[in-house]
Amino acid sequence: MDIKKLPEGTIERLSKYRRCLTTYCKFYRENIFSHELARNLHLTPEQVRRDMMLIGHSGSHKNGYNIEELVEKISEVIDCRGKTNVAVFGLGNLGQAIVRYLQDKETRLNVEAIFDVNPEKINKPFLSVDCYHIKDLKRIIKEKDIRIAVLTLPGDDAHDMALEIAEAGVTGIMNFTPVPLKLPEGVFLEEYDILTSLEKVAFFAKK
Amino acid sequence: MDIKKLPEGTIERLSKYRRCLTTYCKFYRENIFSHELARNLHLTPEQVRRDMMLIGHSGSHKNGYNIEELVEKISEVIDCRGKTNVAVFGLGNLGQAIVRYLQDKETRLNVEAIFDVNPEKINKPFLSVDCYHIKDLKRIIKEKDIRIAVLTLPGDDAHDMALEIAEAGVTGIMNFTPVPLKLPEGVFLEEYDILTSLEKVAFFAKK
DNA sequence: ATTTACTTGTGTTTTGATTAACAATATGTA
DNA sequence: TACATATTGTTAATCAAAACACAAGTAAAT
Ligand SMILES: NC(=O)c1ccc[n+]([C@@H]2O[C@H](COP(=O)([O-])OP(=O)(O)OC[C@H]3O[C@@H](n4cnc5c(N)ncnc54)[C@H](O)[C@@H]3O)[C@@H](O)[C@H]2O)c1
Ligand SMILES: NC(=O)c1ccc[n+]([C@@H]2O[C@H](COP(=O)([O-])OP(=O)(O)OC[C@H]3O[C@@H](n4cnc5c(N)ncnc54)[C@H](O)[C@@H]3O)[C@@H](O)[C@H]2O)c1
């Protein structure tokens, strides 16, 4: 199995399997069947088994998959290089929600820095994460070995900031601002916009 | 063209085309080429043209697509039944960010109600949207003809609330809680989890 | 022992979305 | 007019993901 060849869909599902297993299942049982995992996550059992196959994990015919082993295996695959440091840019409502959420969840992604421009927010820790002025981003990103940036700042500044962030050495950017980014090659970019999701829901909900 | 047959991917892209056009383009030009739209949204020109074809929209060989007409056409397709009322459940950080975001954007999705349990939040409007106690959800959903629900409340309550919301007649649910929902047939469900996105970014950013 | 019921693992098929290719069309130019 | 250029619209080819189908394993029941 060439791990880098795994389809995006599989990676997303692996993340969901793991969360489902660590959150709901591991406390009250040892094993789980493909159809159970599938039902929880709105998938088919075949797809679950196919994903298992892709990461080279096997279960038992009688008991399905051992939850602990499976979580271990998924972690080997998706956290392959261990812990990854994340910074959040813009500590408004959305930024705060995200920092809190990431701290609550079991994950190897650690929010190690926050950036803002508001003097009231800078130099005070938020949920024990230090908040810096955005002008120091280059230095802090290097010092703290930040790999992933989450953009939750106003759209006006987003593009310029993103370019600086990329230049500082970040290799993955999650963009929540409504501004489509044009980044240099080599930076993995993911964008999410709730309006797109909601318009889709509205469309398919109309029958 | 059977409008209900449009692939989910196309619907998502249509939403993005429209936002891109209304936000950035329509102020300073009349027409746009498929390759320009594509470059902005990280797509190929072929895909843009394919989407145009699917919704039965034509451009001109010399000038590409007329922006005003295209926006009009996209709106006919994705807002087919006009305005749709939305309610947000849970007015925490995430809920507030979403309400503000939806109000800022040009869209036919209107946030017409908010629900919470915190007495400090109830019966005060937030950004001029009324906030009700969650126990009144059935009545308010009917009165206000709410079609879409956005769940931004704590996970513990999410599943029970979702079932009640579905029963009250909502036909589309956007779930931001970390709890996977099991809903009755006929309710279109979309789930988003930033941790899945971030873990994906982290995975593909590692090279 | 044999049967039954249930599961995983995986080759095969199907589906459907994306990419490639190119003909048709419009415009500008020599 | 003939030619060069740039774009759309659409058919055909490609590709990948999902669904299907079933062999093979396992354990419990008979
Ligand atoms: N993609 C989505 O689904 C979605 C949803 C909601 C909001 N948003 C977007 O996310 C962003 C934040 O939304 P919010 O509701 O949290 O807004 P907010 O106004 O509450 O927060 C913005 C924060 O960014 C800080 N800021 C301003 N300029 C900055 C800069 N140059 N560098 C760093 N920080 C800076 C502000 O001080 C503030 O703390 C906005 O761009 C909004 O449009 C996206
Ligand atoms: N999917 C994602 O990417 C993502 C990101 C961040 C947070 N979240 C989730 O979104 C939810 C909200 O996050 P937050 O940071 O805004 O939390 P928060 O604590 O700031 O807000 C929760 C709000 O819900 C209200 N509430 C509590 N019980 C309720 C009930 N039964 N009915 C209605 N309202 C109720 C609370 O009064 C509060 O206002 C949480 O479940 C969190 O895990 C998801």
XYZ file of C-alpha atoms (C1' of nucleotides) and ligand atoms in Angstrom:
562
model
C 0.000 0.000 0.000
C 1.376 3.381 -0.980
C 0.019 5.552 1.753
C 0.253 8.729 -0.267
C -2.045 7.313 -2.895
C -5.006 7.072 -0.598
C -7.970 8.993 -2.003
C -9.158 12.114 -0.185
C -12.453 10.435 0.511
C -10.724 7.603 2.339
C -8.691 10.009 4.445
C -11.824 11.875 5.462
C -13.582 8.666 6.341
C -10.597 7.381 8.335
C -10.743 10.549 10.400
C -14.436 9.959 10.993
C -13.984 6.292 11.852
C -11.417 7.205 14.432
C -13.493 9.898 16.021
C -16.515 7.689 16.126
C -14.519 4.885 17.679
C -12.710 6.963 20.261
C -15.769 8.969 21.211
C -18.609 6.527 21.343
C -17.472 3.013 21.049
C -14.316 2.264 22.892
C -15.861 2.707 26.310
C -18.394 -0.017 26.074
C -17.144 -2.594 23.637
C -14.076 -4.166 22.135
C -15.115 -4.926 18.590
C -17.240 -3.441 15.879
C -18.655 -4.715 12.575
C -18.379 -2.919 9.279
C -22.126 -2.479 9.088
C -22.249 -0.816 12.479
C -19.562 1.661 11.649
C -21.292 2.246 8.323
C -24.667 2.897 9.887
C -23.219 5.464 12.250
C -21.530 7.407 9.516
C -24.044 7.088 6.698
C -21.891 4.788 4.627
C -22.220 1.285 3.236
C -20.471 -1.639 4.926
C -18.682 -2.353 1.640
C -17.102 1.049 1.688
C -15.914 0.591 5.229
C -14.360 -2.750 4.339
C -12.765 -1.294 1.245
C -11.158 1.443 3.335
C -9.863 -1.172 5.755
C -8.380 -3.004 2.837
C -6.731 0.155 1.537
C -4.936 0.745 4.809
C -4.130 -2.935 5.163
C -6.212 -3.618 8.221
C -7.959 -6.900 8.869
C -10.755 -7.930 11.133
C -12.007 -11.284 12.273
C -14.831 -13.143 10.644
C -16.637 -13.603 13.855
C -16.024 -10.402 15.761
C -15.385 -7.784 13.121
C -12.702 -5.220 13.849
C -10.939 -4.759 17.159
C -11.526 -1.144 18.058
C -8.221 -0.510 19.760
C -6.194 -2.012 16.944
C -8.193 -0.163 14.349
C -7.719 3.185 16.048
C -4.032 2.446 16.294
C -3.831 1.565 12.619
C -5.757 4.640 11.483
C -3.505 6.824 13.585
C -0.421 5.305 12.010
C -1.799 6.235 8.636
C -3.207 9.691 9.138
C -0.910 11.055 11.807
C 2.075 9.486 10.168
C 4.548 12.069 11.341
C 3.173 12.464 14.834
C 2.019 15.742 16.276
C 1.359 18.695 14.016
C 1.254 22.289 15.172
C -1.582 24.532 14.101
C -2.134 28.281 14.330
C -5.448 30.126 14.182
C -5.524 33.548 12.530
C -8.314 35.799 13.827
C -9.738 35.182 17.280
C -13.323 36.256 16.625
C -16.384 34.117 17.182
C -15.379 31.554 14.639
C -11.748 31.412 15.722
C -12.740 30.946 19.353
C -15.195 28.203 18.501
C -12.518 26.381 16.552
C -9.812 26.664 19.191
C -12.173 25.359 21.839
C -13.352 22.561 19.620
C -9.851 21.383 18.802
C -8.860 21.412 22.424
C -11.871 19.357 23.414
C -11.199 16.639 20.892
C -8.627 13.934 21.032
C -6.318 14.672 18.123
C -2.690 15.080 17.284
C -3.317 18.547 15.954
C -2.322 21.100 18.560
C -3.227 24.745 18.419
C 0.076 26.304 19.425
C -0.522 29.933 18.494
C -3.262 32.438 17.782
C -2.842 35.682 15.845
C -4.981 38.788 15.930
C -4.671 42.574 15.643
C -6.950 43.575 18.484
C -4.833 44.840 21.423
C -7.399 43.458 23.851
C -6.736 39.955 22.626
C -3.001 40.053 22.085
C -0.643 38.825 24.784
C -3.432 37.193 26.746
C -3.726 33.447 26.434
C -7.051 32.120 25.164
C -7.767 28.690 26.623
C -4.069 28.669 27.476
C -2.922 29.292 23.902
C -0.819 32.425 23.454
C -2.189 35.138 21.192
C 0.285 37.211 19.180
C 0.119 40.248 16.979
C -0.179 39.242 13.360
C 2.907 41.234 12.458
C 5.009 38.664 14.293
C 3.721 35.753 12.296
C 6.959 34.934 10.512
C 8.946 34.688 13.698
C 6.375 32.735 15.683
C 5.631 30.316 12.883
C 9.316 29.450 12.692
C 9.854 29.334 16.440
C 6.865 27.135 17.101
C 7.191 25.031 13.971
C 3.637 25.761 12.865
C 2.628 23.594 9.924
C -1.071 24.304 9.464
C -2.880 27.648 9.400
C -6.586 28.189 9.997
C -7.847 31.477 8.592
C -10.728 33.031 10.495
C -9.940 36.678 9.982
C -11.835 39.271 7.952
C -11.858 38.711 4.214
C -10.175 42.013 3.398
C -6.890 40.939 4.894
C -7.107 37.286 4.063
C -5.231 37.101 0.806
C -2.219 39.145 1.850
C -1.985 37.303 5.135
C -2.229 33.942 3.410
C 0.697 34.765 1.165
C 2.823 35.800 4.115
C 1.815 32.705 6.018
C 2.718 30.480 3.113
C 6.033 32.237 2.759
C 6.752 31.656 6.423
C 6.733 27.930 5.783
C 3.235 26.709 6.517
C 2.337 23.827 4.214
C -1.402 23.536 4.711
C -4.058 26.219 4.936
C -7.666 25.846 5.958
C -9.501 28.891 4.696
C -12.807 29.979 6.240
C -12.785 33.481 4.839
C -15.028 34.097 1.859
C -12.043 35.122 -0.263
C -10.787 32.483 -2.705
C -7.030 32.226 -2.253
C -4.342 31.925 -4.855
C -1.339 30.337 -3.194
C 2.077 29.248 -4.374
C 2.487 25.625 -5.416
C 3.185 23.209 -2.636
C 0.732 24.587 -0.104
C -2.246 22.325 0.372
C -5.372 24.420 0.487
C -8.805 23.506 1.757
C -11.687 25.948 1.760
C -14.985 25.675 3.531
C -17.975 27.888 3.203
C -21.123 27.291 5.104
C -23.181 29.182 2.567
C -22.312 26.647 -0.097
C -23.292 23.813 2.219
C -26.504 25.501 3.223
C -27.514 26.326 -0.308
C -26.932 22.718 -1.180
C -29.064 21.570 1.734
C -31.789 24.000 0.708
C -31.669 22.726 -2.858
C -31.888 19.060 -2.045
C -34.382 19.595 0.747
C -36.864 21.063 -1.723
C -38.800 18.201 -3.154
C -32.606 19.257 -18.154
C -34.084 17.651 -15.081
C -33.020 20.062 -12.414
C -33.270 17.502 -9.643
C -30.728 15.327 -11.348
C -27.922 17.827 -11.003
C -24.960 16.297 -9.159
C -24.126 17.602 -5.713
C -20.793 18.802 -7.000
C -22.483 20.958 -9.584
C -24.816 22.507 -7.021
C -21.875 23.366 -4.799
C -20.004 24.907 -7.681
C -23.028 26.906 -8.799
C -23.226 28.404 -5.349
C -19.561 29.316 -5.579
C -19.853 30.766 -9.063
C -22.648 32.989 -7.903
C -20.856 34.229 -4.848
C -17.714 34.893 -6.798
C -19.662 36.775 -9.432
C -21.771 38.850 -7.078
C -18.919 39.616 -4.718
C -15.951 40.328 -6.907
C -16.863 40.577 -10.517
C -20.087 42.321 -11.155
C -18.819 45.698 -10.044
C -16.148 46.104 -12.612
C -17.065 44.085 -15.637
C -19.925 42.670 -17.609
C -18.601 39.388 -18.904
C -16.378 36.574 -17.774
C -14.698 33.632 -19.490
C -14.834 30.065 -18.293
C -11.103 30.030 -17.652
C -11.302 33.110 -15.441
C -14.060 31.691 -13.303
C -12.143 28.453 -13.164
C -8.924 30.054 -12.033
C -10.669 31.885 -9.203
C -12.251 28.757 -7.848
C -9.514 26.195 -8.439
C -11.379 24.405 -11.189
C -10.778 23.644 -14.846
C -12.482 25.674 -17.576
C -13.986 22.469 -18.940
C -15.757 21.851 -15.713
C -17.169 25.343 -15.663
C -18.484 24.909 -19.190
C -19.907 21.534 -18.335
C -21.804 23.042 -15.423
C -23.135 25.780 -17.703
C -24.320 23.108 -20.066
C -26.038 21.194 -17.290
C -28.092 24.209 -16.286
C -28.713 25.121 -19.908
C -26.832 28.382 -19.908
C -24.994 29.732 -22.948
C -22.312 32.320 -23.381
C -20.984 34.103 -26.404
C -17.984 32.995 -28.358
C -16.350 36.334 -28.163
C -17.235 37.591 -24.712
C -17.810 34.504 -22.633
C -20.673 34.621 -20.160
C -22.684 37.702 -19.257
C -22.365 38.000 -15.511
C -25.807 39.368 -14.807
C -27.542 36.719 -16.888
C -25.453 33.968 -15.381
C -26.234 35.034 -11.830
C -29.893 35.182 -12.762
C -29.768 31.706 -14.242
C -27.937 30.182 -11.310
C -30.462 31.730 -8.956
C -33.332 30.237 -10.914
C -31.760 26.846 -10.480
C -30.575 26.838 -6.913
C -33.148 29.080 -5.265
C -35.894 27.540 -7.305
C -38.633 28.121 -4.783
C -37.539 31.575 -3.723
C -36.661 32.472 -0.170
C -36.021 29.770 2.392
C -36.221 30.260 6.121
C -33.461 28.991 8.357
C -33.155 28.598 12.118
C -29.971 28.330 14.140
C -29.981 26.110 17.241
C -27.443 27.156 19.867
C -26.233 30.749 19.985
C -22.683 30.142 21.173
C -19.555 31.238 19.403
C -20.217 29.132 16.364
C -23.892 30.000 16.148
C -23.140 33.707 16.390
C -20.467 33.514 13.724
C -22.877 31.758 11.405
C -25.777 34.125 11.939
C -23.553 37.113 11.289
C -22.028 35.488 8.244
C -25.376 34.684 6.683
C -26.636 38.190 7.270
C -23.590 39.709 5.629
C -23.897 37.659 2.487
C -26.309 38.103 -0.349
C -28.439 34.970 -0.289
C -32.019 33.863 -0.283
C -31.500 31.971 2.938
C -32.838 34.020 5.801
C -32.155 33.295 9.431
C -35.607 33.793 10.885
C -35.163 32.291 14.337
C -32.551 31.318 16.870
C -33.025 28.821 19.703
C -31.089 28.482 22.933
C -31.607 27.515 26.560
C -29.620 30.286 28.219
C -32.018 32.789 29.801
C -29.562 35.582 29.077
C -29.905 34.973 25.365
C -33.587 34.183 25.084
C -36.066 36.903 24.182
C -33.334 39.280 23.115
C -32.791 39.648 19.413
C -29.316 38.844 18.123
C -28.485 40.947 15.061
C -32.229 41.556 14.909
C -33.138 37.863 14.814
C -35.386 36.730 17.667
C -34.030 34.124 20.051
C -36.468 31.624 21.547
C -36.327 28.937 24.171
C -35.698 25.593 22.578
C -38.830 24.163 24.160
C -40.915 26.296 21.808
C -39.297 24.916 18.693
C -42.342 23.112 17.342
C -44.540 26.166 17.496
C -42.004 28.622 16.112
C -40.912 26.334 13.283
C -44.505 26.070 12.136
C -45.320 29.738 12.634
C -42.262 30.952 10.796
C -42.220 28.238 8.172
C -38.646 27.230 8.961
C -37.286 24.770 6.423
C -33.622 24.450 7.301
C -32.007 23.911 10.704
C -28.402 24.626 11.615
C -27.240 22.742 14.687
C -24.617 24.516 16.767
C -25.590 23.318 20.196
C -23.711 20.988 22.528
C -23.391 17.431 21.339
C -25.192 15.939 24.336
C -28.509 17.383 23.281
C -28.009 17.245 19.568
C -29.639 13.961 18.692
C -32.830 14.445 20.659
C -33.182 17.981 19.407
C -32.616 16.898 15.812
C -35.404 14.359 16.032
C -37.807 16.945 17.377
C -36.759 19.416 14.749
C -37.307 16.884 11.992
C -40.688 16.033 13.425
C -41.650 19.686 13.419
C -41.345 19.717 9.648
C -37.838 20.868 8.837
C -36.597 19.167 5.669
C -32.885 19.942 5.738
C -30.425 19.839 8.623
C -26.894 21.131 8.698
C -25.160 19.468 11.608
C -22.063 20.999 13.185
C -22.197 19.001 16.378
C -19.778 16.111 16.649
C -22.661 13.679 17.062
C -23.572 11.639 13.976
C -27.328 11.910 13.528
C -29.807 9.247 12.578
C -32.804 10.965 11.089
C -36.053 9.776 9.538
C -36.165 9.377 5.760
C -36.904 12.505 3.825
C -34.740 14.884 5.800
C -31.660 15.927 3.870
C -28.686 15.872 6.179
C -25.304 17.486 5.757
C -22.583 17.231 8.368
C -19.428 19.209 8.644
C -16.559 18.692 10.983
C -13.526 20.878 10.950
C -11.413 18.177 12.521
C -11.914 15.945 9.509
C -10.927 18.788 7.194
C -7.915 19.676 9.278
C -6.715 16.114 9.544
C -6.997 15.861 5.815
C -5.011 19.059 5.347
C -2.384 17.788 7.752
C -2.161 14.508 5.887
C -1.766 15.960 2.425
C 0.461 18.791 3.612
C 3.028 16.263 4.798
C 5.212 15.480 1.870
C -20.384 -34.140 11.814
C -23.292 -31.116 9.381
C -25.836 -27.295 8.814
C -26.887 -22.541 9.498
C -25.999 -17.809 10.044
C -23.084 -14.262 9.804
C -18.971 -12.002 8.804
C -14.778 -10.334 6.183
C -11.945 -9.718 1.990
C -11.777 -8.849 -2.670
C -12.394 -9.438 -7.858
C -15.817 -7.592 -10.991
C -19.231 -4.477 -12.562
C -21.519 -0.315 -12.647
C -22.024 4.277 -12.216
C -21.134 8.821 -12.701
C -18.141 12.590 -12.672
C -14.190 14.671 -14.755
C -10.921 15.395 -18.477
C -9.680 15.555 -23.130
C -10.634 16.557 -27.748
C -12.478 18.957 -31.255
C -16.089 20.928 -34.232
C -18.660 25.104 -34.541
C -18.771 29.968 -34.050
C -17.543 34.679 -33.641
C -14.271 38.380 -34.246
C -10.359 40.879 -35.910
C -6.885 41.405 -39.604
C -4.179 41.214 -43.787
C -12.272 37.409 -48.866
C -9.295 34.399 -46.649
C -6.908 33.557 -42.527
C -5.614 33.625 -37.600
C -7.174 33.571 -33.000
C -9.922 32.701 -29.116
C -13.807 30.948 -27.181
C -17.938 28.040 -26.437
C -20.685 23.659 -26.637
C -20.701 18.830 -26.903
C -19.266 14.199 -27.869
C -16.211 10.759 -26.636
C -12.708 8.778 -23.630
C -10.846 8.283 -19.120
C -10.832 7.604 -14.490
C -12.053 6.738 -9.846
C -15.330 5.732 -6.492
C -19.089 3.000 -5.091
C -21.953 -1.020 -5.344
C -22.376 -5.783 -6.226
C -21.552 -10.424 -5.611
C -19.618 -14.178 -3.698
C -15.846 -17.223 -1.924
C -13.934 -18.299 2.353
C -13.657 -18.300 7.344
C -15.768 -18.971 11.952
C -18.617 -20.313 15.491
C -22.840 -21.782 17.322
C -26.830 -24.938 16.875
C -28.539 -29.339 15.744
N -16.554 29.869 5.849
C -17.554 29.965 6.696
O -18.401 29.100 6.753
C -17.624 31.155 7.615
C -18.588 31.245 8.606
C -18.570 32.367 9.446
C -17.613 33.356 9.268
N -16.717 33.241 8.260
C -15.634 34.221 8.051
O -14.677 34.015 9.052
C -14.069 35.244 9.412
C -14.234 35.504 10.903
O -15.587 35.529 11.271
P -16.007 35.943 12.746
O -17.470 35.878 12.830
O -15.204 35.170 13.730
O -15.549 37.488 12.739
P -15.095 38.379 13.961
O -15.218 39.784 13.503
O -15.795 37.935 15.190
O -13.544 38.012 14.142
C -12.519 38.479 13.339
C -11.252 38.539 14.193
O -10.135 38.767 13.344
C -9.313 39.779 13.928
N -8.550 40.421 12.849
C -8.873 41.482 12.070
N -7.900 41.737 11.177
C -6.932 40.819 11.398
C -5.674 40.574 10.814
N -5.193 41.284 9.792
N -4.943 39.551 11.294
C -5.394 38.795 12.304
N -6.579 38.984 12.903
C -7.329 39.990 12.456
C -10.279 40.680 14.630
O -9.624 41.428 15.665
C -11.279 39.670 15.203
O -10.869 39.193 16.454
C -14.720 36.286 8.527
O -13.944 36.449 7.371
C -16.033 35.645 8.150
O -16.525 36.128 6.922
C -16.692 32.148 7.461
N -18.286 20.906 13.276
C -17.358 21.783 13.603
O -16.466 22.027 12.818
C -17.427 22.469 14.919
C -16.547 23.490 15.249
C -16.685 24.105 16.496
C -17.686 23.692 17.362
N -18.513 22.680 17.019
C -19.617 22.222 17.862
O -20.647 23.190 17.761
C -21.350 23.283 18.996
C -21.311 24.714 19.510
O -19.991 25.145 19.708
P -19.705 26.539 20.411
O -18.257 26.729 20.477
O -20.533 27.594 19.760
O -20.256 26.228 21.875
P -20.854 27.240 22.948
O -20.805 26.555 24.255
O -20.233 28.578 22.771
O -22.380 27.384 22.499
C -23.381 26.450 22.710
C -24.714 27.211 22.831
O -25.787 26.270 22.829
C -26.690 26.617 23.853
N -27.424 25.401 24.236
C -27.109 24.472 25.174
N -28.025 23.485 25.203
C -28.957 23.816 24.276
C -30.160 23.209 23.837
N -30.606 22.038 24.344
N -30.846 23.819 22.859
C -30.419 24.969 22.321
N -29.295 25.597 22.696
C -28.585 25.020 23.672
C -25.843 27.205 24.946
O -26.623 28.052 25.789
C -24.826 28.010 24.133
O -25.308 29.295 23.824
C -20.683 22.275 19.911
O -21.404 21.042 19.810
C -19.316 22.092 19.317
O -18.774 20.832 19.609
C -18.402 22.078 15.801
